Tab-separated table of C-alpha atoms in Angstrom:
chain	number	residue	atom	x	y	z
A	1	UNK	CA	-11.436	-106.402	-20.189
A	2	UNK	CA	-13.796	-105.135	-17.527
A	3	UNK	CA	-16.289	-102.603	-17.345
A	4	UNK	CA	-16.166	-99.824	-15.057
A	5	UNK	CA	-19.757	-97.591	-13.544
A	6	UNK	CA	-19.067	-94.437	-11.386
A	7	UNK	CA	-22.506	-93.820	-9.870
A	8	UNK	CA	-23.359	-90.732	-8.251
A	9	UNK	CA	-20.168	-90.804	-6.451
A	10	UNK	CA	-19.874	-87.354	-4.422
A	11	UNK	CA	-16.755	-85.947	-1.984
A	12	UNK	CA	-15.849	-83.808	0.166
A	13	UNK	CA	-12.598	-82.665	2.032
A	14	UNK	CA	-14.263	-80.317	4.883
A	15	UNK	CA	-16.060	-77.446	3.685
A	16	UNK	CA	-14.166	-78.224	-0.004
A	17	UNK	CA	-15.883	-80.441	-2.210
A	18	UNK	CA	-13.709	-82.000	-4.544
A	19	UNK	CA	-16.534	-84.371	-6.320
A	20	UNK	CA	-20.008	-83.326	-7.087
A	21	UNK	CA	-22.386	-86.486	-8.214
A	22	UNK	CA	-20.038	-87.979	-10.807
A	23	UNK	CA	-21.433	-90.901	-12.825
A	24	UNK	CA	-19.571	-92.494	-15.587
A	25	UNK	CA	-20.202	-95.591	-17.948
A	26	UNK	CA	-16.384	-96.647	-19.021
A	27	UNK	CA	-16.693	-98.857	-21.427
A	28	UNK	CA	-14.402	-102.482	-21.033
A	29	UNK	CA	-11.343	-102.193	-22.843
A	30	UNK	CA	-10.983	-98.444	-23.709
A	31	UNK	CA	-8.747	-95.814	-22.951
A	32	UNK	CA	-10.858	-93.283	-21.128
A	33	UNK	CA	-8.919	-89.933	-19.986
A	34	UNK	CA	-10.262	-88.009	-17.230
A	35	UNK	CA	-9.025	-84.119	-18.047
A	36	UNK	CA	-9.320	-80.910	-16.345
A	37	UNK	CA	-6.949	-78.073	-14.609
A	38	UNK	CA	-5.485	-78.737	-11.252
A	39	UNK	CA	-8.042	-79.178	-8.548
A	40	UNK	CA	-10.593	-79.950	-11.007
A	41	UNK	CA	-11.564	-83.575	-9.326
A	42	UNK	CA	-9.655	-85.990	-11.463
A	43	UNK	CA	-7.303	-87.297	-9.200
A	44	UNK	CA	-9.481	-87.570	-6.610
A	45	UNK	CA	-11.856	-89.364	-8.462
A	46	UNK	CA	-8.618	-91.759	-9.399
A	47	UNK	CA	-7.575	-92.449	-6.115
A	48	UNK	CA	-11.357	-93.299	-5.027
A	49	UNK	CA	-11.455	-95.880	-7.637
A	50	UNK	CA	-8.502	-97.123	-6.751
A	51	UNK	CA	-9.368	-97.357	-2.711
A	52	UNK	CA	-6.793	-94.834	-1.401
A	53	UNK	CA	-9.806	-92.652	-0.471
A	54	UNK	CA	-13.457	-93.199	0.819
A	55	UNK	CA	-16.283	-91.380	-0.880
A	56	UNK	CA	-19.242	-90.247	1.094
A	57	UNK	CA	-21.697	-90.868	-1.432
A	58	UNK	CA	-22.604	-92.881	-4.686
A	59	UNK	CA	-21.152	-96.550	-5.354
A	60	UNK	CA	-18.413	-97.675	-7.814
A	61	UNK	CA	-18.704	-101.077	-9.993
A	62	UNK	CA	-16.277	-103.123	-11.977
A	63	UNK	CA	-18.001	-105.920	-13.985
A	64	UNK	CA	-21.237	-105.017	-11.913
A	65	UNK	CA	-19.418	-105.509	-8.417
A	66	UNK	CA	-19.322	-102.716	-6.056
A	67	UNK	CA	-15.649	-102.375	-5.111
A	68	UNK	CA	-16.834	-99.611	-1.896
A	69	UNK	CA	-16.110	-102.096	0.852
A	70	UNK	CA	-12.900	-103.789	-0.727
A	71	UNK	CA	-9.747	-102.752	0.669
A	72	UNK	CA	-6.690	-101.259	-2.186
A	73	UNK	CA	-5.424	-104.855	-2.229
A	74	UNK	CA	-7.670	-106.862	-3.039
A	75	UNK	CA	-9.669	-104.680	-5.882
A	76	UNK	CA	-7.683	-106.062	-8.240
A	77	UNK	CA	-6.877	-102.550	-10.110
A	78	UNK	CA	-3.222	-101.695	-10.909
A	79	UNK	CA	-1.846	-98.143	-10.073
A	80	UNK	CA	0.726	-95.993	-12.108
A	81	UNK	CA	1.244	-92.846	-10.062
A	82	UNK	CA	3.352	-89.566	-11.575
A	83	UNK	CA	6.445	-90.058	-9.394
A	84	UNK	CA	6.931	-93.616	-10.437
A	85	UNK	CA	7.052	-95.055	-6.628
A	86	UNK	CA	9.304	-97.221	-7.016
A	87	UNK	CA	11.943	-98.682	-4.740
A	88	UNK	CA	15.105	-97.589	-4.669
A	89	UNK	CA	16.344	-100.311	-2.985
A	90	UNK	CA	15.307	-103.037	-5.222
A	91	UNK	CA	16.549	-103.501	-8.959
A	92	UNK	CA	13.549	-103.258	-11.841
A	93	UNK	CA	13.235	-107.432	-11.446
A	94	UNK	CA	12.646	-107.039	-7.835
A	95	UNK	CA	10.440	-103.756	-8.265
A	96	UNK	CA	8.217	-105.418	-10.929
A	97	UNK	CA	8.359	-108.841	-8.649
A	98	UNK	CA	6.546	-106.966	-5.264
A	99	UNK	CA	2.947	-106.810	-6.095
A	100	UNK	CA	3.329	-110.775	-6.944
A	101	UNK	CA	4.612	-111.935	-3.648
A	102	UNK	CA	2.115	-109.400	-2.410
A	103	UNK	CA	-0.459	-112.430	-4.575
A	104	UNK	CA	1.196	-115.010	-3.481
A	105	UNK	CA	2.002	-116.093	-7.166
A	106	UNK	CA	4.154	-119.652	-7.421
A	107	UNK	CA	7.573	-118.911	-8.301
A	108	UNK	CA	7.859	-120.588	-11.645
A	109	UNK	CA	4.528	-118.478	-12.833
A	110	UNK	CA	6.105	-115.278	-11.235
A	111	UNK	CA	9.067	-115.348	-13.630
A	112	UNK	CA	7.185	-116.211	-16.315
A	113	UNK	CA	4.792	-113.253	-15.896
A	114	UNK	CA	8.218	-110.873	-14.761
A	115	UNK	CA	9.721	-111.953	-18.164
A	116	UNK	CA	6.779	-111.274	-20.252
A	117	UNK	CA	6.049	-107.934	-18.895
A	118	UNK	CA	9.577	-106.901	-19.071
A	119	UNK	CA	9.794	-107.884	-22.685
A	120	UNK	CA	6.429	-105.713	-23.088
A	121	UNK	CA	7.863	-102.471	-21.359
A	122	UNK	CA	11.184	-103.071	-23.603
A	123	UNK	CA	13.466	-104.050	-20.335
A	124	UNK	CA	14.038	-107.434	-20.521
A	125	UNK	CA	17.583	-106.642	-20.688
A	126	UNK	CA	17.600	-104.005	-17.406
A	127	UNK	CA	16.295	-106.763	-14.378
A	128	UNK	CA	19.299	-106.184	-12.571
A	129	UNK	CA	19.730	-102.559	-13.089
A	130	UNK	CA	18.732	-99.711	-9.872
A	131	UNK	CA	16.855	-97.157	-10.324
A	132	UNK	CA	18.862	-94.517	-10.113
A	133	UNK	CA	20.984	-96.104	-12.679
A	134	UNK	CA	17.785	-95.635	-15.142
A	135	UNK	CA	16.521	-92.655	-17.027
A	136	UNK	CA	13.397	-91.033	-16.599
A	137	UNK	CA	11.521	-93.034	-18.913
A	138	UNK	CA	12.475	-96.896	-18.314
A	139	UNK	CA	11.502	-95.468	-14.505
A	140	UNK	CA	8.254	-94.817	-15.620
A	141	UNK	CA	8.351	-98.220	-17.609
A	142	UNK	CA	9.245	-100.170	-14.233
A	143	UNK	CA	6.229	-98.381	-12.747
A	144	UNK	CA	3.691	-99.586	-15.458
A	145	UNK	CA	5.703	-103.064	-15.449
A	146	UNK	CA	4.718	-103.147	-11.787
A	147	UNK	CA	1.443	-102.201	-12.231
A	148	UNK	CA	0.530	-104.618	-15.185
A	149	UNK	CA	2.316	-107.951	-14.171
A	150	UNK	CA	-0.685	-108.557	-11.390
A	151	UNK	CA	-3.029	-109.018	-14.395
A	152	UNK	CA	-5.200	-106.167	-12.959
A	153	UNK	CA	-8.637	-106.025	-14.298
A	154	UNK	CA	-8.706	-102.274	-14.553
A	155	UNK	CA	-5.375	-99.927	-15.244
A	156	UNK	CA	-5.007	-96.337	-13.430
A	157	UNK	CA	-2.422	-93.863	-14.801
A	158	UNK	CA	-2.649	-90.577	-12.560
A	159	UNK	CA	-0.232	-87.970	-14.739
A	160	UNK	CA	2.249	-90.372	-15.690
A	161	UNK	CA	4.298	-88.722	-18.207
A	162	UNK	CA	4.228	-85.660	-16.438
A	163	UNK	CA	7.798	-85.550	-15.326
A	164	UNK	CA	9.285	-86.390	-18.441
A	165	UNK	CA	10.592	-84.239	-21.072
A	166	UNK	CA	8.765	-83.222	-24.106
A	167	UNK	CA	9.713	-85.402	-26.814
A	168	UNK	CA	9.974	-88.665	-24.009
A	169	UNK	CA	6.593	-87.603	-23.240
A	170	UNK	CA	5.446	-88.124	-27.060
A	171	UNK	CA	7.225	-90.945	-27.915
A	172	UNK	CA	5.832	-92.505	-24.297
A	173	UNK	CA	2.426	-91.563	-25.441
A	174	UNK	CA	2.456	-93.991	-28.447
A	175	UNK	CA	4.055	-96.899	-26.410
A	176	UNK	CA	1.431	-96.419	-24.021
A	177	UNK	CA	-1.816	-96.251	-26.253
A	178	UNK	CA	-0.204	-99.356	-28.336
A	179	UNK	CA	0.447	-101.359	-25.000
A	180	UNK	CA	-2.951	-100.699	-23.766
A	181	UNK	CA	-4.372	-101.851	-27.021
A	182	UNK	CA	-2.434	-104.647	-27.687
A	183	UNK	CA	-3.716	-105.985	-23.711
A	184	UNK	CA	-6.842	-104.432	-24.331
A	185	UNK	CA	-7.020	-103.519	-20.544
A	186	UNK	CA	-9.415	-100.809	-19.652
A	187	UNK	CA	-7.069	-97.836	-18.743
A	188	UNK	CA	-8.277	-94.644	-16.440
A	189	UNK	CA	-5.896	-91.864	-17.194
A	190	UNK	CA	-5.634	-88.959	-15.493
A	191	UNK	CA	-3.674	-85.453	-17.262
A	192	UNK	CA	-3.841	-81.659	-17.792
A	193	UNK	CA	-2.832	-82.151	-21.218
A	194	UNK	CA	-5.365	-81.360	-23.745
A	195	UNK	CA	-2.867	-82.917	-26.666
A	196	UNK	CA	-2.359	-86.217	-24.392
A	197	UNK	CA	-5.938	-86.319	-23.591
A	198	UNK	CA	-7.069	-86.141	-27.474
A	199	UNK	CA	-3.882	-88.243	-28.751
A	200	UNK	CA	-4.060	-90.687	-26.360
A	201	UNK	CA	-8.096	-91.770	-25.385
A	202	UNK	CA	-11.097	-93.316	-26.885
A	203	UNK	CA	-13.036	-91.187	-24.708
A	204	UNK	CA	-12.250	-87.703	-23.367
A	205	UNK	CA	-14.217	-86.636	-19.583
A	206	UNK	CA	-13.492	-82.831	-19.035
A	207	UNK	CA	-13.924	-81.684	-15.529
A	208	UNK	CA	-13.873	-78.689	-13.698
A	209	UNK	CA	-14.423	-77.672	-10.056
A	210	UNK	CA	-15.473	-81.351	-9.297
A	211	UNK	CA	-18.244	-81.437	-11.925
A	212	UNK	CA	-18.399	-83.156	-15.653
A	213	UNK	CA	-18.177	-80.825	-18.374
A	214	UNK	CA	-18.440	-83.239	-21.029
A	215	UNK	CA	-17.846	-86.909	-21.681
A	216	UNK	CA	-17.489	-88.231	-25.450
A	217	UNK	CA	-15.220	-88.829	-27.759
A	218	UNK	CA	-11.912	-86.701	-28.468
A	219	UNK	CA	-13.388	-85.243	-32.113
A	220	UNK	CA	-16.638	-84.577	-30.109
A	221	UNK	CA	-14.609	-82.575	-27.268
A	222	UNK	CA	-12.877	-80.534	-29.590
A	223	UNK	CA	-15.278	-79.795	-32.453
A	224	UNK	CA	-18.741	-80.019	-30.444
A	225	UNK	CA	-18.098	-78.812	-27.114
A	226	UNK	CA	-20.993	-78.611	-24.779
A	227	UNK	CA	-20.459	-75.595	-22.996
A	228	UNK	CA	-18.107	-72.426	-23.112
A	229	UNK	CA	-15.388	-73.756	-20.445
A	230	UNK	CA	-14.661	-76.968	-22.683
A	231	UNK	CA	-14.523	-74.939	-25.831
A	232	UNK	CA	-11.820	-72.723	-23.585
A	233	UNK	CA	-9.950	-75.382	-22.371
A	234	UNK	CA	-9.538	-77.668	-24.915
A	235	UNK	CA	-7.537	-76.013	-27.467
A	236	UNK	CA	-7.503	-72.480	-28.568
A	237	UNK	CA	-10.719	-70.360	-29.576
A	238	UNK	CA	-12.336	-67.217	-30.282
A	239	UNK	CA	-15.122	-66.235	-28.633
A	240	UNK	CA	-16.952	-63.122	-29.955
A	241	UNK	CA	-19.735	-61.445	-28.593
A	242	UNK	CA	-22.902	-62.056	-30.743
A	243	UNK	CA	-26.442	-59.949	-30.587
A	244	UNK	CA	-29.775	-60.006	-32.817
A	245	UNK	CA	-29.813	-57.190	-35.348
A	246	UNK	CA	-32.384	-56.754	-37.084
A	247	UNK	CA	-33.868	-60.040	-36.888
A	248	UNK	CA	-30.568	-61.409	-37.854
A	249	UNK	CA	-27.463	-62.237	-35.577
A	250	UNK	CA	-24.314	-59.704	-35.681
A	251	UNK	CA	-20.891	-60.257	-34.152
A	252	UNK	CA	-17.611	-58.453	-35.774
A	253	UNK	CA	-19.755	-55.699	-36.532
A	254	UNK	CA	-20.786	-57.796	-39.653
A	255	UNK	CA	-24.952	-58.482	-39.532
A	256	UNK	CA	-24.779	-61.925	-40.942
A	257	UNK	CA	-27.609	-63.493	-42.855
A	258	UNK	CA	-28.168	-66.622	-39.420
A	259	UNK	CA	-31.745	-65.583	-38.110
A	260	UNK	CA	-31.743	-65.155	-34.639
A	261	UNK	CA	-35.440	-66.877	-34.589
A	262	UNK	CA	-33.202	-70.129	-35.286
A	263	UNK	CA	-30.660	-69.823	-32.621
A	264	UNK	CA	-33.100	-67.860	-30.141
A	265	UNK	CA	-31.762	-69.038	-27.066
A	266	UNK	CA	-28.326	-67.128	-27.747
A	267	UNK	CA	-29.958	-63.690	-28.262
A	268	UNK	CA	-29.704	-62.832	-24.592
A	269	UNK	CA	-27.102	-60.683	-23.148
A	270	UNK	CA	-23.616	-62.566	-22.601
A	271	UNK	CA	-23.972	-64.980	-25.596
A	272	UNK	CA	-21.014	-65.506	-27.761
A	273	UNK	CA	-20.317	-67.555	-31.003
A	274	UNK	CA	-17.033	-69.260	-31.059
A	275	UNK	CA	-14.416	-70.237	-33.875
A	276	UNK	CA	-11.678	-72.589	-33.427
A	277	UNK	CA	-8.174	-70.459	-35.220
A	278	UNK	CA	-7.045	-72.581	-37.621
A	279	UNK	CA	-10.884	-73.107	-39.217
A	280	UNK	CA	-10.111	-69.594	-40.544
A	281	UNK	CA	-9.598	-68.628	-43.484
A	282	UNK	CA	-7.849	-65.933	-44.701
A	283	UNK	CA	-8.346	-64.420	-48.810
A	284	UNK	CA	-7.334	-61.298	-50.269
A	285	UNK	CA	-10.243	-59.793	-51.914
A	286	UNK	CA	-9.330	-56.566	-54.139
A	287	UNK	CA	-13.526	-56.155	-53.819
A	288	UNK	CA	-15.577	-56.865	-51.106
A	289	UNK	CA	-17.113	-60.378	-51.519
A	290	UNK	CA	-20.502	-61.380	-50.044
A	291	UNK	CA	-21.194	-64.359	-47.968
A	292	UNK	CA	-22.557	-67.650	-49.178
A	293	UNK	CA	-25.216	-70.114	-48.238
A	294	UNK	CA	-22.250	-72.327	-46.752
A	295	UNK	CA	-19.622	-69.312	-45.514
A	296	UNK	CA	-19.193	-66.390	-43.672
A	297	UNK	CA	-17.051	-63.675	-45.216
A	298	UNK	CA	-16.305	-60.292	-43.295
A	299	UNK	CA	-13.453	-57.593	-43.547
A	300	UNK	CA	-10.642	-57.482	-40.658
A	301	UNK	CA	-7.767	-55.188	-40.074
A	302	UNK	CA	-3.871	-57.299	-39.500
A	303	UNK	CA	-2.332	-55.974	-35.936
A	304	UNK	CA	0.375	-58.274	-35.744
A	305	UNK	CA	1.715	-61.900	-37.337
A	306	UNK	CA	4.158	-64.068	-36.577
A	307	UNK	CA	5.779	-66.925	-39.167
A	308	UNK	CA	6.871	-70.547	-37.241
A	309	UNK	CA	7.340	-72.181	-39.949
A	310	UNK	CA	4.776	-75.187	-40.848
A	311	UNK	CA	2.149	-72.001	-39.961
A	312	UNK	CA	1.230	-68.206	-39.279
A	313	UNK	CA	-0.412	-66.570	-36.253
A	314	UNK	CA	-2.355	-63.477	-36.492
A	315	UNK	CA	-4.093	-61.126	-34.778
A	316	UNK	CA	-6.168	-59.093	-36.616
A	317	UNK	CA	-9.614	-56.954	-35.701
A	318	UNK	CA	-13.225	-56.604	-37.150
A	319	UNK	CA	-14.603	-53.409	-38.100
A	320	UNK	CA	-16.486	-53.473	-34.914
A	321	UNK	CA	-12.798	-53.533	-32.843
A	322	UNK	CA	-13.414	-57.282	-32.141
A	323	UNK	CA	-10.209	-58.833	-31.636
A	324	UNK	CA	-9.642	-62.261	-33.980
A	325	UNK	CA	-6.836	-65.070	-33.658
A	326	UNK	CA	-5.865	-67.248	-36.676
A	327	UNK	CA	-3.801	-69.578	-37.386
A	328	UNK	CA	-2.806	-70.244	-41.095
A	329	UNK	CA	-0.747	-71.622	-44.065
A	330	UNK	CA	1.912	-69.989	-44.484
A	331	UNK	CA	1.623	-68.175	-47.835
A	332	UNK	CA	3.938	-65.721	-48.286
A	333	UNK	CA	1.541	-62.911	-49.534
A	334	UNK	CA	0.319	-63.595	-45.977
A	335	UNK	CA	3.542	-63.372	-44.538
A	336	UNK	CA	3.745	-59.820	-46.406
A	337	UNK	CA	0.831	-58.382	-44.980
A	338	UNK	CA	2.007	-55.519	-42.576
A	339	UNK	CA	-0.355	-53.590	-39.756
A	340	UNK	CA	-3.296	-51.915	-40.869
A	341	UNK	CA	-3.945	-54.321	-44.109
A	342	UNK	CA	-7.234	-55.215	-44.858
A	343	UNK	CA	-7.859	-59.095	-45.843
A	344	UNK	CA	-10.949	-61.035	-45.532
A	345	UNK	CA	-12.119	-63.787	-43.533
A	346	UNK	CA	-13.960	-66.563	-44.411
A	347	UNK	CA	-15.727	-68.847	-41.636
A	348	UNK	CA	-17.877	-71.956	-42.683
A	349	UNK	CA	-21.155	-72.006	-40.750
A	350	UNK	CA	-20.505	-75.500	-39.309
A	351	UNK	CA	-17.719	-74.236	-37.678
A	352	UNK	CA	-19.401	-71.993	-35.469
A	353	UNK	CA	-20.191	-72.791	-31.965
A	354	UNK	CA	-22.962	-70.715	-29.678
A	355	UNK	CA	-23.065	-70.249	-25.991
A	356	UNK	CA	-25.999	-68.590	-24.218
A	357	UNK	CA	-25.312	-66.831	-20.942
A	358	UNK	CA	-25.786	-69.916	-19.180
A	359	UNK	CA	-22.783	-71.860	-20.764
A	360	UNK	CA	-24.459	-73.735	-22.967
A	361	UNK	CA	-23.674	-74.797	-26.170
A	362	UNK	CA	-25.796	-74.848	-29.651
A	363	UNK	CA	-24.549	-75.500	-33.132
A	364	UNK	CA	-26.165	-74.476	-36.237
């Protein structure tokens, strides 16, 4: 298990900079997923660790050595790119053999390793098979095989599952994170995947335009994001314009009882409070109830629902024309409710998220 620092580790591809003063603390032994939408900086960042590219600034440590002056073979860090890259000219024994010659490994200690790893990926019984006589997934499997059987100190997965179909790419996902643990390797995965990301990792870095977003945990990234682009990538939300009336804040045309002295900074222009869809709540009130100390109740109007089974999705609108996405249990009164119905919302306070007109994020 090895420790990995990024420190202050900046790039640039002409005019285009891809990473802007990135420093991360990777703990030794964890799973840490590096997530953002294409171009974001992730990759990059990846295939600087791994020695394919040069940064210009900033220095990168595993176990407190600086790996910027070490050549790709001889960092000791095992690579599992999204295409697989393996050879199609060699059978999986001979594809997970390479990077051991490459060592110089004695033969009887190559097998020994080849045999073990094989059993770990579940091929022991495909050695002689090609490649193209494999499926997607025991490709991927020979790639990780390859990767792993070096005894790398550090594991990088750029996209991995990626090309693989949906179900594959779930079942993979558990293989993976229980392989990882059970070698207790410290893994660097990169994906677009907000499920993967939160599924897979112990710790969750969101990026965008070469810049950290956030770095914590995967309940932190979803339920306390620091800014308004994590909230918006990671999963769905509503965001809904918020303003101070009459000493109080309003949004959905509903004054709510939150004093805006409290949350100050988000009673500037542009602020918005945000509400994750499925924290919603939906009653039918024959009479308007009031809020509580805990809860936020308010009036909306149904536009449109739609029934998939294990939940419900609907659009509905505050009195204020605010538009508001939830997603439900399927009751069937719910199920019932036709356009223009009036039902209530109910919103626990805790659930709320603010962002100022700079981005950033406060929570009651």
């Amino acid at each position: 298990m090895s420790r990995v620092q990024i420190k202050n580790i900046k790039k640039s591809y002409g005019t285009v900079t891809a990473l802007q003063d990135i420093s991360l603390d990777i703990p030794s032994g964890s799973f840490f997923t590096l997530l953002g939408p294409s171009g974001c900086g992730k990759t990059t960042l990846l295939r600087t660790l791994a020695g394919f590219h040069q940064q210009d600034q900033g220095t990168l440590l595993v176990d407190g050595e600086p790996l910027d002056h070490i050549p790709v073979h001889k960092r000791n860090i095992g690579m599992v790119f999204q295409d697989y890259a393996i050879f199609p000219h060699l059978n999986v024994g001979k594809n997970v053999a390479f990077g051991l010659k490459q060592h110089r490994v004695p033969k009887q200690q190559a097998r020994e390793r080849i045999d073990n790893i094989l059993r770990l990926v579940q091929l022991e019984n495909l050695e002689n098979r090609m490649p193209h006589e494999l499926s997607g997934g025991q490709q991927q499997r020979v790639g990780l095989a390859r990767a792993l059987v070096t005894n790398p100190k550090v594991l990088l997965m750029d996209e991995p599952l990626s090309n693989l179909d949906a179900q594959l790419r779930i079942d993979l996902r558990r293989e993976l994170r229980a392989l990882q643990q059970s070698l207790g390797i410290t893994t660097i995965y990169v994906t677009h995947d907000q499920e993967e990301a939160l599924e897979m990792s112990d710790f969750v870095c969101v990026m965008h335009n070469g810049v950290i977003q956030q770095s914590d945990t995967p309940w932190a990234i979803y339920h306390q994001p620091a800014n308004q682009f994590v909230a918006s990538f990671v999963g769905s939300n509503n965001f809904l314009p918020v303003k101070v009336a009459s000493g109080f804040l309003e949004f959905c045309g509903v004054v709510t009882d939150l004093e805006a002295d409290y949350l100050a900074a988000v009673s500037s222009e542009g602020a918005v409070v945000s509400v994750r869809p499925e924290r919603i709540r939906l009653e039918l009130f024959d009479q308007p109830k009031e809020s509580s100390a805990t809860h936020l109740r308010f009036p909306v109007s149904v536009q449109y629902h739609s029934f998939a089974g294990r939940e419900l999705r609907l659009s509905v609108q505050a009195t204020d024309g605010t538009p508001v996405q939830i997603i439900s249990e399927p009751k069937q009164a719910y199920v019932r409710l036709t356009e223009g119905d009036t039902v209530w919302v109910v919103i626990k306070k805790s659930d709320l998220s603010f962002f100022d007109r700079n981005n950033s994020g406060l929570r009651l």
